[in-house]
Short mmCIF file of C-alpha atoms and ligand atoms in Angstrom, two decimals:
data_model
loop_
_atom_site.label_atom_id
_atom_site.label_comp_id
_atom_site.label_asym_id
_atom_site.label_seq_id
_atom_site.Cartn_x
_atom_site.Cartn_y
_atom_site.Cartn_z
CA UNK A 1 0.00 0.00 0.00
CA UNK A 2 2.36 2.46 -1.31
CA UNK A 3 0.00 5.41 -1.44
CA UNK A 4 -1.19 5.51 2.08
CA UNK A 5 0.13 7.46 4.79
CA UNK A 6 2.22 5.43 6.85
CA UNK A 7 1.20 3.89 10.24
CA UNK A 8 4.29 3.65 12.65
CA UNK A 9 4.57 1.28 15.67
CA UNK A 10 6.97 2.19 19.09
CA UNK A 11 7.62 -1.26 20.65
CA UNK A 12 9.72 -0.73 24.05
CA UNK A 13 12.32 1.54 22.06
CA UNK A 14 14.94 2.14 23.91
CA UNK A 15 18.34 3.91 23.46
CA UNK A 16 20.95 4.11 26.48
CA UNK A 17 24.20 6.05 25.38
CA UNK A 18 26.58 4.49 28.14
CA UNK A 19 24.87 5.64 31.30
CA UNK A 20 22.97 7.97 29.63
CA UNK A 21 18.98 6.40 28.80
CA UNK A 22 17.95 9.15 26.02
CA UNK A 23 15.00 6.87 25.33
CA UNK A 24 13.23 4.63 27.85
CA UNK A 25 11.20 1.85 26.75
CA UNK A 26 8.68 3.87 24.84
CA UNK A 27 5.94 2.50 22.89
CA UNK A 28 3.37 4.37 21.26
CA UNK A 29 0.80 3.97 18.06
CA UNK A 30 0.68 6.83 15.42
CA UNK A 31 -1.95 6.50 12.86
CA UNK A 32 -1.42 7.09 9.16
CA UNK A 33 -2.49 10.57 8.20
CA UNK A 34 -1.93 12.14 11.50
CA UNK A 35 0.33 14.88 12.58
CA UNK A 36 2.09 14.22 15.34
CA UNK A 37 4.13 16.63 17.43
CA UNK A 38 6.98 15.67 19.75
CA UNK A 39 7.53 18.16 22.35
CA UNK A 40 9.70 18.88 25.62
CA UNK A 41 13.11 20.36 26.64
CA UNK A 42 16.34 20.18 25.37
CA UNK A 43 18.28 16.55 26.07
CA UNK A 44 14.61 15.03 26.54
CA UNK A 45 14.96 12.27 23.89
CA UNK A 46 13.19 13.70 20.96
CA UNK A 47 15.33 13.62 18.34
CA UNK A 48 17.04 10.45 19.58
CA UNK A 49 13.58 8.69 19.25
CA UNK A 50 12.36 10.08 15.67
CA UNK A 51 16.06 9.15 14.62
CA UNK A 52 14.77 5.44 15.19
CA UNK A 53 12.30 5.74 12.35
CA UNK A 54 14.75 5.95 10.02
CA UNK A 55 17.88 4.17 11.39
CA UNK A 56 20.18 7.57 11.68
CA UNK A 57 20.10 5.52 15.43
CA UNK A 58 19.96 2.13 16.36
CA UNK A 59 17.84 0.83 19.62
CA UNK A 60 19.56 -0.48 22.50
CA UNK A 61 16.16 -2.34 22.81
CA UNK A 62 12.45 -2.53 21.06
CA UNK A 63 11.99 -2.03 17.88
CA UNK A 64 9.74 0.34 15.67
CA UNK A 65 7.06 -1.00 13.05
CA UNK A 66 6.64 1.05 9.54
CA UNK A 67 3.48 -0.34 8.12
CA UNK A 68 3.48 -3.42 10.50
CA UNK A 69 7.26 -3.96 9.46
CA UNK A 70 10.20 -3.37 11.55
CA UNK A 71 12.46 -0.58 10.07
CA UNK A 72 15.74 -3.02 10.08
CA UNK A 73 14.03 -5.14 7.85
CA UNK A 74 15.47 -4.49 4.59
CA UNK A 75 18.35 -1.97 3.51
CA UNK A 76 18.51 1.52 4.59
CA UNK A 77 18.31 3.20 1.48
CA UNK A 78 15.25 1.74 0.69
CA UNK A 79 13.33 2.86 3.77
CA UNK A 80 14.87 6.14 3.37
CA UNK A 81 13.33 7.24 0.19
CA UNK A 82 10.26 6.19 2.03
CA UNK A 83 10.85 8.54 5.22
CA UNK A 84 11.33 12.24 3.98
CA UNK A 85 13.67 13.69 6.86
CA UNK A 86 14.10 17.21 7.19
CA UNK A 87 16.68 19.11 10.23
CA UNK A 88 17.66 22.57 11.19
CA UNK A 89 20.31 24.12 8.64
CA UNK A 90 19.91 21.33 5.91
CA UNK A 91 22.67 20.02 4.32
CA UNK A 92 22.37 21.06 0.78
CA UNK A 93 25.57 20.41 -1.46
CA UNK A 94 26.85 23.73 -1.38
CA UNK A 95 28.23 23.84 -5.18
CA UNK A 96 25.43 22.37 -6.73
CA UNK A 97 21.72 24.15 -7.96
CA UNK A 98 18.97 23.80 -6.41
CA UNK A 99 17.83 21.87 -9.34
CA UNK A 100 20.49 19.47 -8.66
CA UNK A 101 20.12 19.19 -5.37
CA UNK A 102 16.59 18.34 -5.32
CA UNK A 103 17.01 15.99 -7.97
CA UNK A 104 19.32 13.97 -5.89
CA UNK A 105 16.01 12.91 -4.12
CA UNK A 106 14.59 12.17 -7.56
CA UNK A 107 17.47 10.23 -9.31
CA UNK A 108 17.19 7.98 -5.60
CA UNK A 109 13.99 7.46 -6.57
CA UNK A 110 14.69 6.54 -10.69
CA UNK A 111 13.37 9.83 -11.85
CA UNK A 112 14.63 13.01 -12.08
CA UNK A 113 13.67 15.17 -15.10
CA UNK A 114 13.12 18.72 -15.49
CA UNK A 115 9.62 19.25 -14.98
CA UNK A 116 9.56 16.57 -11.69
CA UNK A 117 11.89 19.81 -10.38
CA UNK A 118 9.51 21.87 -11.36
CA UNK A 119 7.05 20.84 -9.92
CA UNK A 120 8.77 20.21 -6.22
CA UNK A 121 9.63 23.86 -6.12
CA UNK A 122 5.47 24.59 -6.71
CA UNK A 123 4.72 22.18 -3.43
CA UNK A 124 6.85 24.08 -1.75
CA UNK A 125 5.75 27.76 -3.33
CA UNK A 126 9.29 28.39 -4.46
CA UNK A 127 9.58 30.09 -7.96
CA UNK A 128 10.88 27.97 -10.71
CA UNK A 129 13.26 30.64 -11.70
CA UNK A 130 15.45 29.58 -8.59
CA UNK A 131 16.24 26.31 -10.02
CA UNK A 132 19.56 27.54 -11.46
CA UNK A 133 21.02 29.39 -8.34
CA UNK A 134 23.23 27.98 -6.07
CA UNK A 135 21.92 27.61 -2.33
CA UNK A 136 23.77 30.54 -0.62
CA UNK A 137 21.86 32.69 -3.24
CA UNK A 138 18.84 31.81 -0.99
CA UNK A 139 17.59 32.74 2.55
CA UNK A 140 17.23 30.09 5.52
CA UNK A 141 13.79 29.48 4.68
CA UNK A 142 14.04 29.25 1.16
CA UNK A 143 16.72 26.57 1.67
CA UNK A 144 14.73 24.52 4.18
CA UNK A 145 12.42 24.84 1.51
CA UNK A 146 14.39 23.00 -1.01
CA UNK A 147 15.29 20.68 2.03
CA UNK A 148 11.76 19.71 2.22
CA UNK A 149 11.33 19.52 -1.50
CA UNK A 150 14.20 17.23 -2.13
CA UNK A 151 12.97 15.20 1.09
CA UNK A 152 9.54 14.33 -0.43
CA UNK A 153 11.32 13.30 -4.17
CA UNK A 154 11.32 10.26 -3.97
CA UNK A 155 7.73 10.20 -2.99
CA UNK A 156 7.98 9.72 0.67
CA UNK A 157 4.68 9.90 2.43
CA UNK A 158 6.14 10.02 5.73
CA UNK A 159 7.64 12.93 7.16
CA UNK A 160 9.89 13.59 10.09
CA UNK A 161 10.89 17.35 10.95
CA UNK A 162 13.51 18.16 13.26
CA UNK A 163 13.68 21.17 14.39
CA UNK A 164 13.72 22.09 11.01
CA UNK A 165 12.33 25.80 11.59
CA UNK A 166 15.03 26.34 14.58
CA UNK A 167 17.29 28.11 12.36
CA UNK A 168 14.40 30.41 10.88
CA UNK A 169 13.11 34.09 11.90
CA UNK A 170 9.74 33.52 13.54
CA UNK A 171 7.57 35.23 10.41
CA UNK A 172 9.50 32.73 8.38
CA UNK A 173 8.82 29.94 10.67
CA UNK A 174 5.49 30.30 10.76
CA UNK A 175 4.93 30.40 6.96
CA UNK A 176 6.66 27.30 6.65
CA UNK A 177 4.86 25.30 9.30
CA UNK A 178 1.63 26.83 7.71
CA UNK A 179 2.83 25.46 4.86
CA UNK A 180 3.61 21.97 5.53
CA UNK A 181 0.55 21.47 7.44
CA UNK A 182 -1.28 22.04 3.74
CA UNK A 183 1.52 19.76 2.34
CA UNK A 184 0.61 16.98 5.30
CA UNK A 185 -3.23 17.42 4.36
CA UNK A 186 -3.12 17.40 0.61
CA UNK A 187 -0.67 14.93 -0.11
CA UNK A 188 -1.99 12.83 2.95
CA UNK A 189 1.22 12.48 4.71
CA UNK A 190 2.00 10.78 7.92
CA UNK A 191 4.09 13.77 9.62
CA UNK A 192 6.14 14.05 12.76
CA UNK A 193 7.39 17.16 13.90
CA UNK A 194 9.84 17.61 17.17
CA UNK A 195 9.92 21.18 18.19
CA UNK A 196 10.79 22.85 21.92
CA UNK A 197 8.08 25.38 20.91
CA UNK A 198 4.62 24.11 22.31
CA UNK A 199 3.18 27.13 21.08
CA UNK A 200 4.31 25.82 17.36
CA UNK A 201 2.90 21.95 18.70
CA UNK A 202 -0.49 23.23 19.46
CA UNK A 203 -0.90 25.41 16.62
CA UNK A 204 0.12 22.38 13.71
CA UNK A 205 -0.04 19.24 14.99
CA UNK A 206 -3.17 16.91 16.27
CA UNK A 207 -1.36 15.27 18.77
CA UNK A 208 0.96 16.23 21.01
CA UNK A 209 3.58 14.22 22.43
CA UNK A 210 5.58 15.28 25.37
CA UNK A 211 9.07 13.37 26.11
CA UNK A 212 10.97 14.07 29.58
CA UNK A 213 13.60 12.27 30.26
CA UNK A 214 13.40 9.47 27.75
CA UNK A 215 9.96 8.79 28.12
CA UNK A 216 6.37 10.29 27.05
CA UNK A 217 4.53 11.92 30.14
CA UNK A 218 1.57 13.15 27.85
CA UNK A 219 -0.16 12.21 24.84
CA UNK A 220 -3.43 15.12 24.27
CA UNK A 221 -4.54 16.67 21.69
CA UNK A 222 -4.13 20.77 21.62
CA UNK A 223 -7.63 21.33 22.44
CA UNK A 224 -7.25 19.34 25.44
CA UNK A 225 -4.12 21.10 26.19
CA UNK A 226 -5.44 23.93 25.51
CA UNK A 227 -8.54 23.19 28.00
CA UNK A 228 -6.04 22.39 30.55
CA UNK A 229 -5.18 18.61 30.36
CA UNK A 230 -2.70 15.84 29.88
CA UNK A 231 -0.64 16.53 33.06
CA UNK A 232 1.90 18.87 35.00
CA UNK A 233 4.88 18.52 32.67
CA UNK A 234 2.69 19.01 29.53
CA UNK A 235 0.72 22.05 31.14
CA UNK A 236 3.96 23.47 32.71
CA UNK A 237 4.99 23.65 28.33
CA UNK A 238 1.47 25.30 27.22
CA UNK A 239 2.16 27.90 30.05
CA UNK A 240 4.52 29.90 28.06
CA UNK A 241 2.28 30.78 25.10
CA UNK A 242 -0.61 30.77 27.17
CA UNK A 243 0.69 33.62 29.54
CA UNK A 244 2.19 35.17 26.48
CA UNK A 245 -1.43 35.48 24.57
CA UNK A 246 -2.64 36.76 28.56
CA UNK A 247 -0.27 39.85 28.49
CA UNK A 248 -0.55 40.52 24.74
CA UNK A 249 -4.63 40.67 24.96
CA UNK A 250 -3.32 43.00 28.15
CA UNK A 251 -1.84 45.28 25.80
CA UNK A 252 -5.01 46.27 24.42
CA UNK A 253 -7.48 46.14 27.27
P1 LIG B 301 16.35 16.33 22.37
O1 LIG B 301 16.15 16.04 20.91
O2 LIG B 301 15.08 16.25 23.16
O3 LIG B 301 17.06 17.63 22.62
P2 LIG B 301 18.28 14.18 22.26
O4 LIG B 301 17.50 13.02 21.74
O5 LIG B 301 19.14 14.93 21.29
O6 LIG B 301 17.27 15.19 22.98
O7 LIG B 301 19.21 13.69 23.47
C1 LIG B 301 18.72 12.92 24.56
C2 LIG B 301 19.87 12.58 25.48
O8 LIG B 301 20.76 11.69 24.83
C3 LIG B 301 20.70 13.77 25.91
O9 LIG B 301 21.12 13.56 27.23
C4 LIG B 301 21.87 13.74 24.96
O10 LIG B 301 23.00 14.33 25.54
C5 LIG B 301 22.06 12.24 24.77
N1 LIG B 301 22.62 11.93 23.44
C6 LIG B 301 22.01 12.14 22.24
N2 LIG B 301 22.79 11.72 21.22
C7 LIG B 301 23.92 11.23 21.79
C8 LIG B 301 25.11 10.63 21.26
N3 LIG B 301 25.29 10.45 19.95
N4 LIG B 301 26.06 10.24 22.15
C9 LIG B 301 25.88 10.40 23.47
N5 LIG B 301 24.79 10.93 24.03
C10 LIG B 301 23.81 11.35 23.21
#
């Protein structure tokens, strides 16, 4: 089933780095379609944990399901053109176009003409004119543009975002996760986003995840957040923006 959005199984994943446990025994169901956003402080395990999906890190222990099949089944390569993944500053090849460098994701993938670039740069609202440039011709977030262009190439239909507005100036970042939330809906993507910004979490995702010390101490959805739930670490997180949006409606009382 090729053309579905992904389903992805945690089975007691867990990833100790010498004494350090960066993920503990976490196991978790996220339906195909959904967007899914991984929250909580720095060092809490989140990027350890989406790293599992696509084998950038190996468990210590557990094992996580793609479709009902575990992710070491198979070689790499061939799960990776299945699992667009997108991180702050991404690595585009500094002396090649942007054409070039998003058809990197489409030669992976067989393909790889002219007009499949084309039409990457309109999913991602870039103009087709910048195909020629080189990337330090563009700003941060038209780069992580072409980073999330050349991620989805090779037709992934899963997504995984790592911090990958971190780098960006907050009009920017909001454009962009505007953005991919149309790109989750209308190519019916499976997406996963870890951010430290709850704000960001509650605004684009459906579900929010929130990791503390290896493990997840809330699963809600942003209304329920929102409305209060899903526990003292989670609520301590939807404080900020919450007594942020209190002072700003201040402002004009
Ligand atoms: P987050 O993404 O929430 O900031 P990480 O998953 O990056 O957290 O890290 C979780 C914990 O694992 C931290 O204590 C971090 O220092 C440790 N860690 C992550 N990667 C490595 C590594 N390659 N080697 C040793 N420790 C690591």
């Amino acid at each position: 089933m090729p053309d579905q959005s992904p389903a992805l199984a945690f089975e007691r994943v867990t990833k100790a780095y010498g004494a350090t446990i960066a993920v503990d025994a976490v196991s978790l169901e996220i339906a195909g379609g959904s967007f899914v956003a991984l929250v909580g402080t720095s060092g809490s395990g989140k990027s350890t944990l989406l790293k599992t999906i696509n084998r950038l890190v190996e468990p210590s222990d557990g094992r996580v399901l793609l479709d009902g099949t575990d992710v070491t089944h198979g070689p790499a390569p061939a799960l990776r053109r299945r699992v667009g993944y997108v991180f702050q500053n991404i690595g585009l090849f500094p002396h090649m176009t942007i054409a070039e460098n998003i058809a990197i994701g489409l030669r992976i993938a067989g393909r790889g003409d002219e007009a499949d670039v084309g039409a990457l740069l309109d999913l991602v609202d870039l103009p087709r004119g910048i195909a020629g440039r080189l990337p330090d011709a563009l700003s941060g977030g038209q780069r992580q543009r072409v980073g999330i262009a050349r991620a989805l190439a090779p037709g992934a239909k899963l997504l995984l975002l790592d911090e990958a507005f971190g780098a960006l100036d907050p009009v920017t970042r909001d454009a962009l996760g505007t953005r991919i939330r149309e790109l989750h809906d209308r190519l019916g993507l499976t997406t996963i986003l870890v951010t430290h910004d709850m704000a960001e979490a509650l605004l684009l995702a459906d579900r929010v995840l929130v990791m503390k010390a290896g493990r997840i101490v809330a699963d809600a959805t942003p209304a329920a957040l929102v409305a209060g739930e899903g526990g003292d670490d989670a609520q301590a997180l939807v404080q900020v923006p919450r007594a942020q949006a209190d002072r700003l409606r201040a402002l004009v009382a």
